[in-house]
PDB file of C-alpha atoms in Angstrom:
ATOM      1  CA  MET H   1       0.000   0.000   0.000  1.00 98.00           C
ATOM      2  CA  ILE H   2       1.172   3.508  -0.854  1.00 98.00           C
ATOM      3  CA  ARG H   3      -0.456   6.433   0.936  1.00 98.00           C
ATOM      4  CA  HIS H   4      -0.221   9.563  -1.190  1.00 98.00           C
ATOM      5  CA  THR H   5      -0.662  12.829   0.692  1.00 98.00           C
ATOM      6  CA  VAL H   6      -0.397  16.432  -0.333  1.00 98.00           C
ATOM      7  CA  ALA H   7      -0.491  19.389   2.033  1.00 98.00           C
ATOM      8  CA  PHE H   8      -1.397  22.676   0.382  1.00 98.00           C
ATOM      9  CA  THR H   9      -2.537  26.253   0.642  1.00 98.00           C
ATOM     10  CA  LEU H  10      -4.947  27.956  -1.736  1.00 98.00           C
ATOM     11  CA  ARG H  11      -4.812  31.371  -3.347  1.00 98.00           C
ATOM     12  CA  HIS H  12      -8.382  31.939  -2.140  1.00 98.00           C
ATOM     13  CA  PRO H  13      -9.235  33.715   1.123  1.00 97.00           C
ATOM     14  CA  ALA H  14     -10.049  31.457   4.074  1.00 96.00           C
ATOM     15  CA  GLY H  15     -13.762  30.791   4.255  1.00 97.00           C
ATOM     16  CA  SER H  16     -14.408  32.037   0.712  1.00 98.00           C
ATOM     17  CA  PRO H  17     -16.838  30.387  -1.735  1.00 98.00           C
ATOM     18  CA  GLU H  18     -13.848  29.789  -4.045  1.00 98.00           C
ATOM     19  CA  GLU H  19     -12.100  27.831  -1.301  1.00 98.00           C
ATOM     20  CA  LYS H  20     -15.163  25.653  -0.778  1.00 98.00           C
ATOM     21  CA  ALA H  21     -15.542  25.144  -4.530  1.00 98.00           C
ATOM     22  CA  PHE H  22     -11.949  23.930  -4.815  1.00 98.00           C
ATOM     23  CA  LEU H  23     -12.309  21.482  -1.935  1.00 98.00           C
ATOM     24  CA  ASP H  24     -15.561  20.181  -3.395  1.00 98.00           C
ATOM     25  CA  ALA H  25     -13.936  19.770  -6.818  1.00 98.00           C
ATOM     26  CA  GLY H  26     -11.265  17.659  -5.139  1.00 98.00           C
ATOM     27  CA  LEU H  27     -13.897  15.055  -4.396  1.00 98.00           C
ATOM     28  CA  THR H  28     -13.821  14.082  -8.087  1.00 97.00           C
ATOM     29  CA  LEU H  29     -10.414  12.483  -7.401  1.00 98.00           C
ATOM     30  CA  ALA H  30     -12.104   9.959  -5.141  1.00 98.00           C
ATOM     31  CA  ASP H  31     -13.971   8.566  -8.145  1.00 98.00           C
ATOM     32  CA  ILE H  32     -10.821   7.573 -10.003  1.00 98.00           C
ATOM     33  CA  PRO H  33     -10.955   3.761  -9.939  1.00 98.00           C
ATOM     34  CA  THR H  34      -7.623   2.990  -8.244  1.00 98.00           C
ATOM     35  CA  VAL H  35      -8.079   5.581  -5.459  1.00 98.00           C
ATOM     36  CA  GLY H  36      -8.884   4.239  -1.988  1.00 98.00           C
ATOM     37  CA  LYS H  37      -9.552   5.928   1.362  1.00 98.00           C
ATOM     38  CA  PHE H  38      -9.727   9.423  -0.129  1.00 98.00           C
ATOM     39  CA  GLU H  39      -9.763  12.115   2.555  1.00 98.00           C
ATOM     40  CA  ARG H  40     -10.045  15.872   2.538  1.00 98.00           C
ATOM     41  CA  LEU H  41      -8.209  17.262   5.542  1.00 98.00           C
ATOM     42  CA  ARG H  42      -7.729  20.496   7.417  1.00 98.00           C
ATOM     43  CA  GLN H  43      -4.099  21.040   8.419  1.00 98.00           C
ATOM     44  CA  VAL H  44      -4.067  22.196  12.042  1.00 98.00           C
ATOM     45  CA  SER H  45      -0.417  22.245  13.143  1.00 98.00           C
ATOM     46  CA  GLY H  46       1.107  25.664  13.690  1.00 97.00           C
ATOM     47  CA  LYS H  47       4.511  24.228  12.782  1.00 97.00           C
ATOM     48  CA  ASN H  48       3.965  24.501   9.020  1.00 98.00           C
ATOM     49  CA  GLY H  49       2.148  26.935   6.750  1.00 98.00           C
ATOM     50  CA  PHE H  50      -0.253  24.569   5.010  1.00 98.00           C
ATOM     51  CA  ALA H  51      -4.004  24.877   5.468  1.00 98.00           C
ATOM     52  CA  TRP H  52      -5.357  21.758   3.762  1.00 98.00           C
ATOM     53  CA  GLY H  53      -4.523  18.228   2.746  1.00 98.00           C
ATOM     54  CA  PHE H  54      -5.691  15.398   0.558  1.00 98.00           C
ATOM     55  CA  SER H  55      -4.843  11.787   1.358  1.00 98.00           C
ATOM     56  CA  MET H  56      -5.504   8.622  -0.615  1.00 98.00           C
ATOM     57  CA  GLU H  57      -4.236   5.067  -0.739  1.00 98.00           C
ATOM     58  CA  PHE H  58      -3.159   2.900  -3.669  1.00 98.00           C
ATOM     59  CA  ALA H  59      -2.702  -0.837  -3.707  1.00 98.00           C
ATOM     60  CA  ASP H  60       0.672  -0.556  -5.453  1.00 98.00           C
ATOM     61  CA  ARG H  61       2.749   1.580  -7.810  1.00 98.00           C
ATOM     62  CA  THR H  62       0.709   0.473 -10.839  1.00 98.00           C
ATOM     63  CA  ALA H  63      -2.478   1.758  -9.218  1.00 98.00           C
ATOM     64  CA  TYR H  64      -0.689   5.021  -8.329  1.00 98.00           C
ATOM     65  CA  ASP H  65       0.526   5.459 -11.908  1.00 98.00           C
ATOM     66  CA  ALA H  66      -2.990   4.797 -13.226  1.00 98.00           C
ATOM     67  CA  TYR H  67      -4.231   7.655 -11.020  1.00 98.00           C
ATOM     68  CA  ASN H  68      -1.526  10.025 -12.183  1.00 98.00           C
ATOM     69  CA  SER H  69      -2.331   9.444 -15.833  1.00 98.00           C
ATOM     70  CA  HIS H  70      -6.116   9.239 -15.445  1.00 98.00           C
ATOM     71  CA  PRO H  71      -7.909  11.959 -17.453  1.00 98.00           C
ATOM     72  CA  ALA H  72      -9.885  13.104 -14.400  1.00 98.00           C
ATOM     73  CA  HIS H  73      -6.630  13.666 -12.461  1.00 98.00           C
ATOM     74  CA  VAL H  74      -4.901  15.357 -15.373  1.00 98.00           C
ATOM     75  CA  ALA H  75      -7.898  17.678 -15.812  1.00 98.00           C
ATOM     76  CA  PHE H  76      -8.043  18.478 -12.086  1.00 98.00           C
ATOM     77  CA  VAL H  77      -4.361  19.398 -12.011  1.00 98.00           C
ATOM     78  CA  ARG H  78      -4.660  21.549 -15.140  1.00 98.00           C
ATOM     79  CA  ASP H  79      -7.977  23.258 -14.412  1.00 98.00           C
ATOM     80  CA  ARG H  80      -7.981  23.597 -10.613  1.00 98.00           C
ATOM     81  CA  TRP H  81      -4.656  22.711  -8.971  1.00 98.00           C
ATOM     82  CA  VAL H  82      -2.263  24.830 -11.030  1.00 98.00           C
ATOM     83  CA  PRO H  83      -4.347  28.023 -11.037  1.00 98.00           C
ATOM     84  CA  GLU H  84      -5.709  27.813  -7.470  1.00 98.00           C
ATOM     85  CA  VAL H  85      -2.949  26.271  -5.298  1.00 98.00           C
ATOM     86  CA  ALA H  86      -0.349  28.660  -3.893  1.00 98.00           C
ATOM     87  CA  ASP H  87       2.007  26.138  -2.264  1.00 98.00           C
ATOM     88  CA  PHE H  88       2.090  22.397  -1.684  1.00 98.00           C
ATOM     89  CA  LEU H  89       4.173  19.466  -0.520  1.00 98.00           C
ATOM     90  CA  GLU H  90       3.658  15.858  -1.534  1.00 98.00           C
ATOM     91  CA  ILE H  91       4.572  13.174   0.995  1.00 98.00           C
ATOM     92  CA  ASP H  92       4.048   9.498   0.170  1.00 98.00           C
ATOM     93  CA  TYR H  93       4.236   6.734   2.731  1.00 98.00           C
ATOM     94  CA  VAL H  94       4.531   2.972   2.753  1.00 98.00           C
ATOM     95  CA  PRO H  95       3.935   1.305   6.139  1.00 98.00           C
ATOM     96  CA  LEU H  96       6.906  -0.613   7.561  1.00 97.00           C
TER      97      LEU H  96
ATOM     98  CA  MET J   1      -9.979  13.057  15.443  1.00 98.00           C
ATOM     99  CA  ILE J   2      -6.560  14.641  14.979  1.00 98.00           C
ATOM    100  CA  ARG J   3      -3.982  12.755  12.911  1.00 98.00           C
ATOM    101  CA  HIS J   4      -0.488  13.768  13.961  1.00 98.00           C
ATOM    102  CA  THR J   5       2.231  13.008  11.411  1.00 98.00           C
ATOM    103  CA  VAL J   6       5.916  13.758  11.294  1.00 98.00           C
ATOM    104  CA  ALA J   7       8.169  13.194   8.298  1.00 98.00           C
ATOM    105  CA  PHE J   8      11.858  12.992   9.144  1.00 98.00           C
ATOM    106  CA  THR J   9      15.375  12.025   8.213  1.00 98.00           C
ATOM    107  CA  LEU J  10      17.930  10.481  10.535  1.00 98.00           C
ATOM    108  CA  ARG J  11      21.589  11.265  11.060  1.00 98.00           C
ATOM    109  CA  HIS J  12      22.288   7.546  10.660  1.00 98.00           C
ATOM    110  CA  PRO J  13      23.305   5.920   7.361  1.00 97.00           C
ATOM    111  CA  ALA J  14      20.508   4.193   5.446  1.00 97.00           C
ATOM    112  CA  GLY J  15      20.306   0.536   6.403  1.00 97.00           C
ATOM    113  CA  SER J  16      22.462   0.969   9.508  1.00 98.00           C
ATOM    114  CA  PRO J  17      21.829  -0.774  12.838  1.00 98.00           C
ATOM    115  CA  GLU J  18      21.440   2.694  14.387  1.00 98.00           C
ATOM    116  CA  GLU J  19      18.644   3.489  11.954  1.00 98.00           C
ATOM    117  CA  LYS J  20      16.827   0.281  12.833  1.00 98.00           C
ATOM    118  CA  ALA J  21      17.336   0.924  16.555  1.00 98.00           C
ATOM    119  CA  PHE J  22      15.754   4.374  16.255  1.00 98.00           C
ATOM    120  CA  LEU J  23      12.738   3.087  14.359  1.00 98.00           C
ATOM    121  CA  ASP J  24      12.294   0.305  16.898  1.00 98.00           C
ATOM    122  CA  ALA J  25      12.542   2.771  19.762  1.00 98.00           C
ATOM    123  CA  GLY J  26       9.747   4.751  18.109  1.00 98.00           C
ATOM    124  CA  LEU J  27       7.403   1.873  18.828  1.00 98.00           C
ATOM    125  CA  THR J  28       7.391   2.898  22.482  1.00 97.00           C
ATOM    126  CA  LEU J  29       5.242   5.894  21.450  1.00 98.00           C
ATOM    127  CA  ALA J  30       2.468   3.487  20.472  1.00 98.00           C
ATOM    128  CA  ASP J  31       2.141   2.436  24.117  1.00 98.00           C
ATOM    129  CA  ILE J  32       1.233   5.920  25.331  1.00 98.00           C
ATOM    130  CA  PRO J  33      -2.418   5.543  26.359  1.00 98.00           C
ATOM    131  CA  THR J  34      -4.030   8.221  24.183  1.00 98.00           C
ATOM    132  CA  VAL J  35      -2.176   7.174  20.986  1.00 98.00           C
ATOM    133  CA  GLY J  36      -4.214   5.362  18.342  1.00 98.00           C
ATOM    134  CA  LYS J  37      -3.369   3.891  14.929  1.00 98.00           C
ATOM    135  CA  PHE J  38       0.377   4.351  15.390  1.00 98.00           C
ATOM    136  CA  GLU J  39       2.285   3.722  12.168  1.00 98.00           C
ATOM    137  CA  ARG J  40       5.936   3.690  11.221  1.00 98.00           C
ATOM    138  CA  LEU J  41       6.269   4.704   7.594  1.00 98.00           C
ATOM    139  CA  ARG J  42       8.837   4.831   4.839  1.00 98.00           C
ATOM    140  CA  GLN J  43       8.630   8.079   2.841  1.00 98.00           C
ATOM    141  CA  VAL J  44       8.835   7.155  -0.862  1.00 98.00           C
ATOM    142  CA  SER J  45       8.118  10.357  -2.825  1.00 98.00           C
ATOM    143  CA  GLY J  46      11.069  11.875  -4.677  1.00 97.00           C
ATOM    144  CA  LYS J  47       9.461  15.295  -4.273  1.00 97.00           C
ATOM    145  CA  ASN J  48      10.739  15.843  -0.736  1.00 98.00           C
ATOM    146  CA  GLY J  49      13.874  14.876   1.162  1.00 98.00           C
ATOM    147  CA  PHE J  50      12.361  12.919   4.044  1.00 98.00           C
ATOM    148  CA  ALA J  51      13.037   9.203   4.474  1.00 98.00           C
ATOM    149  CA  TRP J  52      10.653   8.204   7.272  1.00 98.00           C
ATOM    150  CA  GLY J  53       7.417   9.057   8.980  1.00 98.00           C
ATOM    151  CA  PHE J  54       5.395   8.381  12.086  1.00 98.00           C
ATOM    152  CA  SER J  55       1.625   8.765  12.137  1.00 98.00           C
ATOM    153  CA  MET J  56      -0.821   8.479  15.002  1.00 98.00           C
ATOM    154  CA  GLU J  57      -4.368   9.518  15.787  1.00 98.00           C
ATOM    155  CA  PHE J  58      -5.858  11.229  18.843  1.00 98.00           C
ATOM    156  CA  ALA J  59      -9.493  11.466  19.802  1.00 98.00           C
ATOM    157  CA  ASP J  60      -9.207  15.185  20.496  1.00 98.00           C
ATOM    158  CA  ARG J  61      -6.863  17.968  21.587  1.00 98.00           C
ATOM    159  CA  THR J  62      -6.883  16.768  25.198  1.00 98.00           C
ATOM    160  CA  ALA J  63      -5.644  13.344  24.110  1.00 98.00           C
ATOM    161  CA  TYR J  64      -2.966  15.008  21.946  1.00 98.00           C
ATOM    162  CA  ASP J  65      -1.812  17.195  24.835  1.00 98.00           C
ATOM    163  CA  ALA J  66      -1.644  14.143  27.121  1.00 98.00           C
ATOM    164  CA  TYR J  67       0.696  12.508  24.594  1.00 98.00           C
ATOM    165  CA  ASN J  68       2.907  15.576  24.338  1.00 98.00           C
ATOM    166  CA  SER J  69       3.367  15.787  28.095  1.00 98.00           C
ATOM    167  CA  HIS J  70       3.583  12.029  28.739  1.00 98.00           C
ATOM    168  CA  PRO J  71       6.929  11.032  30.304  1.00 98.00           C
ATOM    169  CA  ALA J  72       7.529   8.361  27.639  1.00 98.00           C
ATOM    170  CA  HIS J  73       7.141  10.966  24.871  1.00 98.00           C
ATOM    171  CA  VAL J  74       9.264  13.545  26.672  1.00 98.00           C
ATOM    172  CA  ALA J  75      11.992  10.934  27.178  1.00 98.00           C
ATOM    173  CA  PHE J  76      11.853   9.812  23.544  1.00 98.00           C
ATOM    174  CA  VAL J  77      12.221  13.383  22.288  1.00 98.00           C
ATOM    175  CA  ARG J  78      15.092  14.092  24.666  1.00 98.00           C
ATOM    176  CA  ASP J  79      17.014  10.807  24.350  1.00 98.00           C
ATOM    177  CA  ARG J  80      16.382   9.773  20.724  1.00 98.00           C
ATOM    178  CA  TRP J  81      14.672  12.453  18.623  1.00 98.00           C
ATOM    179  CA  VAL J  82      16.901  15.447  19.359  1.00 98.00           C
ATOM    180  CA  PRO J  83      20.242  13.650  19.000  1.00 98.00           C
ATOM    181  CA  GLU J  84      19.327  11.346  16.091  1.00 98.00           C
ATOM    182  CA  VAL J  85      16.935  13.283  13.807  1.00 98.00           C
ATOM    183  CA  ALA J  86      18.528  15.533  11.168  1.00 98.00           C
ATOM    184  CA  ASP J  87      15.397  17.193   9.790  1.00 98.00           C
ATOM    185  CA  PHE J  88      11.642  16.885  10.262  1.00 98.00           C
ATOM    186  CA  LEU J  89       8.263  18.377   9.463  1.00 98.00           C
ATOM    187  CA  GLU J  90       5.131  17.959  11.543  1.00 98.00           C
ATOM    188  CA  ILE J  91       1.796  17.960   9.716  1.00 98.00           C
ATOM    189  CA  ASP J  92      -1.454  17.462  11.625  1.00 98.00           C
ATOM    190  CA  TYR J  93      -4.770  16.775   9.982  1.00 98.00           C
ATOM    191  CA  VAL J  94      -8.411  16.829  10.939  1.00 98.00           C
ATOM    192  CA  PRO J  95     -10.780  15.218   8.417  1.00 98.00           C
ATOM    193  CA  LEU J  96     -13.369  17.546   6.881  1.00 97.00           C
TER     194      LEU J  96
END
């Protein structure tokens, strides 16, 4: 299992309709067939500057690659992520 | 629920006995009463420089605070974390 996480901040003001619209659009990623345990997360530590997170799990690298190249993911990155995300950090984990 | 995660790198060489000893010592954190779903993780994304991660879940802020002030956590930070960790980033999530 590979857990793919990304912490991010948006260009939109906190509490804005645009912020909500982005987070709602992120739900489309959960429908990509190889995505499991999709979560939308609020980042609450004061020790970093990120406000939000997405987390999802893949069975293996093949499933992860299928997500990356899936048209719904490619469209989300192009149409929402690139224009609306100000900063982000991807962290991927495999349990020991 | 608050999911507390920390991505980190060690001062020890990859594959060294010291590395294994640190990761094994981390298991003691799982025994702190308010800690749930403790995981030791390998960080596998090439998009950041971290090699490892710990993840755990708390019922609420009170449970998180109890962990932070628990003698076993304080001892782990003092005796293992500070001398053996080269870099780290804490990210805490609350599901939407």
